[in-house]
Every structure is written in C-alpha cells, then in structure tokens.
PDB file of C-alpha atoms in Angstrom:
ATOM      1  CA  UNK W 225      -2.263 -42.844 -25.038  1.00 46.00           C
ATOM      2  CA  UNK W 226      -5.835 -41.416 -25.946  1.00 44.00           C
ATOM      3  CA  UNK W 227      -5.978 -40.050 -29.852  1.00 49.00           C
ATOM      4  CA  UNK W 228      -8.379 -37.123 -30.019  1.00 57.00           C
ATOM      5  CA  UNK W 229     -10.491 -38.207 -33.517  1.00 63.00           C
ATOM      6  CA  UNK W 230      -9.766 -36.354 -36.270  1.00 76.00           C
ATOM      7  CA  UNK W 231     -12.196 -33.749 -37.993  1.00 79.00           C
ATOM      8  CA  UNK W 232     -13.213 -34.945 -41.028  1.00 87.00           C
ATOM      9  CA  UNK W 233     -12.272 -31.928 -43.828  1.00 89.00           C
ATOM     10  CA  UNK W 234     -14.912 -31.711 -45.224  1.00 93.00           C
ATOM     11  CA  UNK W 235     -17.032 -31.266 -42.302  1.00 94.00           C
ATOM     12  CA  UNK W 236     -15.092 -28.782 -40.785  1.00 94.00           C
ATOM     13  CA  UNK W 237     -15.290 -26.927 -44.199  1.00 96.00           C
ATOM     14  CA  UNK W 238     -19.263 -27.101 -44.005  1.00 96.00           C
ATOM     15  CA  UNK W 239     -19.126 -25.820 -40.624  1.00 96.00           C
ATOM     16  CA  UNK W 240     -16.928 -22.740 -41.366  1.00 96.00           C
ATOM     17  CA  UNK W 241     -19.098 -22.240 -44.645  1.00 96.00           C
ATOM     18  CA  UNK W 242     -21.875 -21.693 -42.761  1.00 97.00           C
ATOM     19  CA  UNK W 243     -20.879 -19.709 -39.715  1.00 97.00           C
ATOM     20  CA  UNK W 244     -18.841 -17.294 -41.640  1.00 96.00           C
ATOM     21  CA  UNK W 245     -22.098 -16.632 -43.723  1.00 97.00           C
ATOM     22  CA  UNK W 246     -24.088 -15.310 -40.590  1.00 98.00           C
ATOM     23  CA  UNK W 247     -24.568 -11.497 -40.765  1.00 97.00           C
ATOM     24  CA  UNK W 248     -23.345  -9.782 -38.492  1.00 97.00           C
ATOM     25  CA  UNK W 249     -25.832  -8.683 -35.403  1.00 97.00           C
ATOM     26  CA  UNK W 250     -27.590 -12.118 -36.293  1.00 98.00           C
ATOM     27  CA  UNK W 251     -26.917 -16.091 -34.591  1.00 98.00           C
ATOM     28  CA  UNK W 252     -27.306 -19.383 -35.477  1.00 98.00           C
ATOM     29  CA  UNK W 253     -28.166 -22.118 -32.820  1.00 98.00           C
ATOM     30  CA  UNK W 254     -25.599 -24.899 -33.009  1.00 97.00           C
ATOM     31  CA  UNK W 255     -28.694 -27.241 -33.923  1.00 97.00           C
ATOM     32  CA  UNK W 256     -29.026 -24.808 -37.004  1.00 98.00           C
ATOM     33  CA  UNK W 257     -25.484 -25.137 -38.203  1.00 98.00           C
ATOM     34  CA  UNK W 258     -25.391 -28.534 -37.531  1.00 97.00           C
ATOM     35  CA  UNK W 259     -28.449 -28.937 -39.739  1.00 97.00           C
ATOM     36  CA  UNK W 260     -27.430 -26.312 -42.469  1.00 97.00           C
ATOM     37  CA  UNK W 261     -23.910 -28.068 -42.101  1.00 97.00           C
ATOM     38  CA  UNK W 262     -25.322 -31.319 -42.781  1.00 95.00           C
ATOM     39  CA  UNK W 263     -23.624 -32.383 -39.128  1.00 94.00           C
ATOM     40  CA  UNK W 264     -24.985 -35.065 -37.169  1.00 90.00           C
ATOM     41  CA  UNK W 265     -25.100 -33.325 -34.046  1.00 94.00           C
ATOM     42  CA  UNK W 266     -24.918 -29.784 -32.126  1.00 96.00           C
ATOM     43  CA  UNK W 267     -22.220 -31.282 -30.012  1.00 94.00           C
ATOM     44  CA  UNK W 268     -19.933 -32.275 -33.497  1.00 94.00           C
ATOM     45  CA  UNK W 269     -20.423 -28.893 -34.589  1.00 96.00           C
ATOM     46  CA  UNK W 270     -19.231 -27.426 -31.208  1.00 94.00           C
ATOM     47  CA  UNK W 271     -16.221 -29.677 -31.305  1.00 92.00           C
ATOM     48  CA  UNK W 272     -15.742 -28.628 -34.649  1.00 93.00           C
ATOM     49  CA  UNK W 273     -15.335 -24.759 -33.611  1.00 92.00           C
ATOM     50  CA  UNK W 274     -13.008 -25.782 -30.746  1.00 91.00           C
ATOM     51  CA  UNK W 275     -10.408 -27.156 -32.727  1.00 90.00           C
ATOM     52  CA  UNK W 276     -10.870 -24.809 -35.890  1.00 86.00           C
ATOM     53  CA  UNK W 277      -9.322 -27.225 -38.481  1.00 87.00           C
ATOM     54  CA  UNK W 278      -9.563 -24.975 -41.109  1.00 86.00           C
ATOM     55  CA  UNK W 279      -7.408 -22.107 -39.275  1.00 88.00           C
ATOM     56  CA  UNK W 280      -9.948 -18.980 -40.347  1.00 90.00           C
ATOM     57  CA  UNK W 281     -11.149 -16.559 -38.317  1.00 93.00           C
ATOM     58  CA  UNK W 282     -14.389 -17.332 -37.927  1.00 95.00           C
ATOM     59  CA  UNK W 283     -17.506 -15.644 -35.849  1.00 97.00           C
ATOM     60  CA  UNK W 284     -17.686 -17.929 -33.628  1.00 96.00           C
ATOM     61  CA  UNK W 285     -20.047 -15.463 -31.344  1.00 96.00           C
ATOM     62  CA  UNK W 286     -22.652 -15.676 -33.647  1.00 97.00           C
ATOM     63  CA  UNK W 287     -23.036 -19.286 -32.559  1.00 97.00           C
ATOM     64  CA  UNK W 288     -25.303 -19.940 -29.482  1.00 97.00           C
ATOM     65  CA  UNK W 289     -27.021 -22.482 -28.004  1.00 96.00           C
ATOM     66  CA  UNK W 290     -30.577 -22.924 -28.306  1.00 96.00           C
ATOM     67  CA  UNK W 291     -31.337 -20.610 -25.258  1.00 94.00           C
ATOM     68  CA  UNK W 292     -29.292 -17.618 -27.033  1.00 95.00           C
ATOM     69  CA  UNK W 293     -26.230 -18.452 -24.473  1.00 93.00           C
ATOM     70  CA  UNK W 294     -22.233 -19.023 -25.158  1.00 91.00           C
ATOM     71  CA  UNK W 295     -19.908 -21.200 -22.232  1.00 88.00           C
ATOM     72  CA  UNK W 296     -19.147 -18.694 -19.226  1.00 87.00           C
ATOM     73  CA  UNK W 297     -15.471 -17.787 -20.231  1.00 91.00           C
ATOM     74  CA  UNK W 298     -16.696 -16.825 -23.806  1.00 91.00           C
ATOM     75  CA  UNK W 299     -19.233 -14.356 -22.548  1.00 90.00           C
ATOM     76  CA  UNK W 300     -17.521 -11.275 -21.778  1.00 89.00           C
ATOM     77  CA  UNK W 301     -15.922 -10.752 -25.370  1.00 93.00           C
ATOM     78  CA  UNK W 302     -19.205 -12.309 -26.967  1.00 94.00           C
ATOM     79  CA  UNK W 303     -21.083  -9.216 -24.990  1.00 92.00           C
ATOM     80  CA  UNK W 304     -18.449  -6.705 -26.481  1.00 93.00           C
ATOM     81  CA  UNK W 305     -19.214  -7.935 -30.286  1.00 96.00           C
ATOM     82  CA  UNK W 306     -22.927  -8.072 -29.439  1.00 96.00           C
ATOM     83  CA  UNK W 307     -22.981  -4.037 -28.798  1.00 94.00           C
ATOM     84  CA  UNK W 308     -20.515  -3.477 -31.612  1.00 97.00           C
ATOM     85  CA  UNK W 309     -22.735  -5.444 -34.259  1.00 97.00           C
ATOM     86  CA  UNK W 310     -26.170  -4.271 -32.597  1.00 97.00           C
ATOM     87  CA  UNK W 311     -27.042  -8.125 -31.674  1.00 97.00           C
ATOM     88  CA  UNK W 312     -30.615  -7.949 -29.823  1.00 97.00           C
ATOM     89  CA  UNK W 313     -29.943  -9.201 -26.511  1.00 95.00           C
ATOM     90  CA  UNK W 314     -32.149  -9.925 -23.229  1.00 91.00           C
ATOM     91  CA  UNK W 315     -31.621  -9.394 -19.588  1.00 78.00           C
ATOM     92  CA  UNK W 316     -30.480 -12.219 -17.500  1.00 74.00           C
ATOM     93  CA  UNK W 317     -29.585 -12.749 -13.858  1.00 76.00           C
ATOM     94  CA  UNK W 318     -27.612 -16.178 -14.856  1.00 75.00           C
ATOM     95  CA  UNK W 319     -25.492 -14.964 -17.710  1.00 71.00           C
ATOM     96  CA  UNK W 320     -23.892 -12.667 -18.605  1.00 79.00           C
ATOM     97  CA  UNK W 321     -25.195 -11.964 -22.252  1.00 87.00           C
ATOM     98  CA  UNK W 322     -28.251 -13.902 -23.286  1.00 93.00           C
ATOM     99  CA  UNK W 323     -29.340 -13.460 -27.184  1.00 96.00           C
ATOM    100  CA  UNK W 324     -32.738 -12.668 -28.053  1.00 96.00           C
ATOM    101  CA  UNK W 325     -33.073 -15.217 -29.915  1.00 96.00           C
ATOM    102  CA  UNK W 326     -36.845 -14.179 -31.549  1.00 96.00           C
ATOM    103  CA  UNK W 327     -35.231 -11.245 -32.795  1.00 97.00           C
ATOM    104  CA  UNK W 328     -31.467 -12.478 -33.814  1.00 97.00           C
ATOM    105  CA  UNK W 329     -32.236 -15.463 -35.003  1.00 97.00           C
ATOM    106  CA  UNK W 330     -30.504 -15.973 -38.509  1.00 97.00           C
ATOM    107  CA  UNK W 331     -32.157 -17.765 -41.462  1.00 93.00           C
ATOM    108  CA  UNK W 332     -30.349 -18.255 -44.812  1.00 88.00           C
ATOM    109  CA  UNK W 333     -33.662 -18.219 -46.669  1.00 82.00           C
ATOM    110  CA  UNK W 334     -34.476 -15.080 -45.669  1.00 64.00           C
ATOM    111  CA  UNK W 335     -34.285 -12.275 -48.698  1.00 54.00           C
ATOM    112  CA  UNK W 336     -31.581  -9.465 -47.530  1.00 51.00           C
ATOM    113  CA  UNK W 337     -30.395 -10.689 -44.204  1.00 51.00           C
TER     114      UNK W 337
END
C-alpha cells in the first residue's frame, strides 16, 4: 500500500498564515505563498490546500495560479466570491473566471491593503 506523505505542521501552518491574511477582493499566486510561506514549491503549497491539515476555513479562492486561474471544478464558486468581494477579473473564452491579476494582485508590503 502507497502512504500519502505527511504535511509537515509547521508548513501547513505557514501556508494557512498567509492565505488567511489576503484581503478580500485581492490573490496571491501560489508562487507567492509558496515564497511568503517559505515553501519550496507552488505545487507543495497546492498540496498543502488540498488536504487542509490545519482544518480552518481558509480562502482558498484567493489563491491562483500565475495566469489569475483556479482548476475547472473550482471555478464556478470562485466566480461567485469574486463578484461578492469585488475581485477585478478579465474576460476569457477558456475559463470560466480569469483574475486580473495587474489589478488583484496582493502584496503584504503594501501600506493599507
């Protein structure tokens, strides 16, 4: 039998540090929390959100790719929260929601955001 590796803790608690400090109507790429997280990869960080170790509800919309885009079965309820929170968002004939990510693009540095 195939073990699924464990999240390390403390990771996990990195990860869920940062991505429940992203305002709302504002996204971080995965390559930014995995940076900000001090995660060696996007991919880690993604796997980290899948399993939510740390059991908190956490917005896990505000968490894109680099191209502003979530996995297809994620999209419809990430467009919903987009229009509640006033997300900027662009047109797309692939996707169904595509984040502008010029304009939505989170950074922890900046003053009042």
């Amino acid at each position: 039998m195939i073990r699924r590796a464990e999240v390390d803790p403390g990771l996990a608690r990195r990860v869920a540090d940062v991505v429940a400090g992203i305002p709302p109507g504002r996204v971080l790429s995965y390559r930014d929390v995995a940076e900000l997280a001090e995660c060696r990869s996007p991919r880690v960080v993604g796997t980290v959100m899948a399993r939510n170790p740390t059991g908190e509800e956490l917005p896990w919309w505000r968490v894109v790719t680099v191209q502003g885009t979530l996995a297809d079965h994620l999209q419809a309820e990430a467009r919903d929260r987009y229009r509640e929170e006033g997300t900027p968002l662009r047109e797309d004939d692939r996707h169904l929601v595509r984040v502008d990510m010029v304009r939505a693009l989170w950074s922890p540095d900046s003053p009042g955001t």
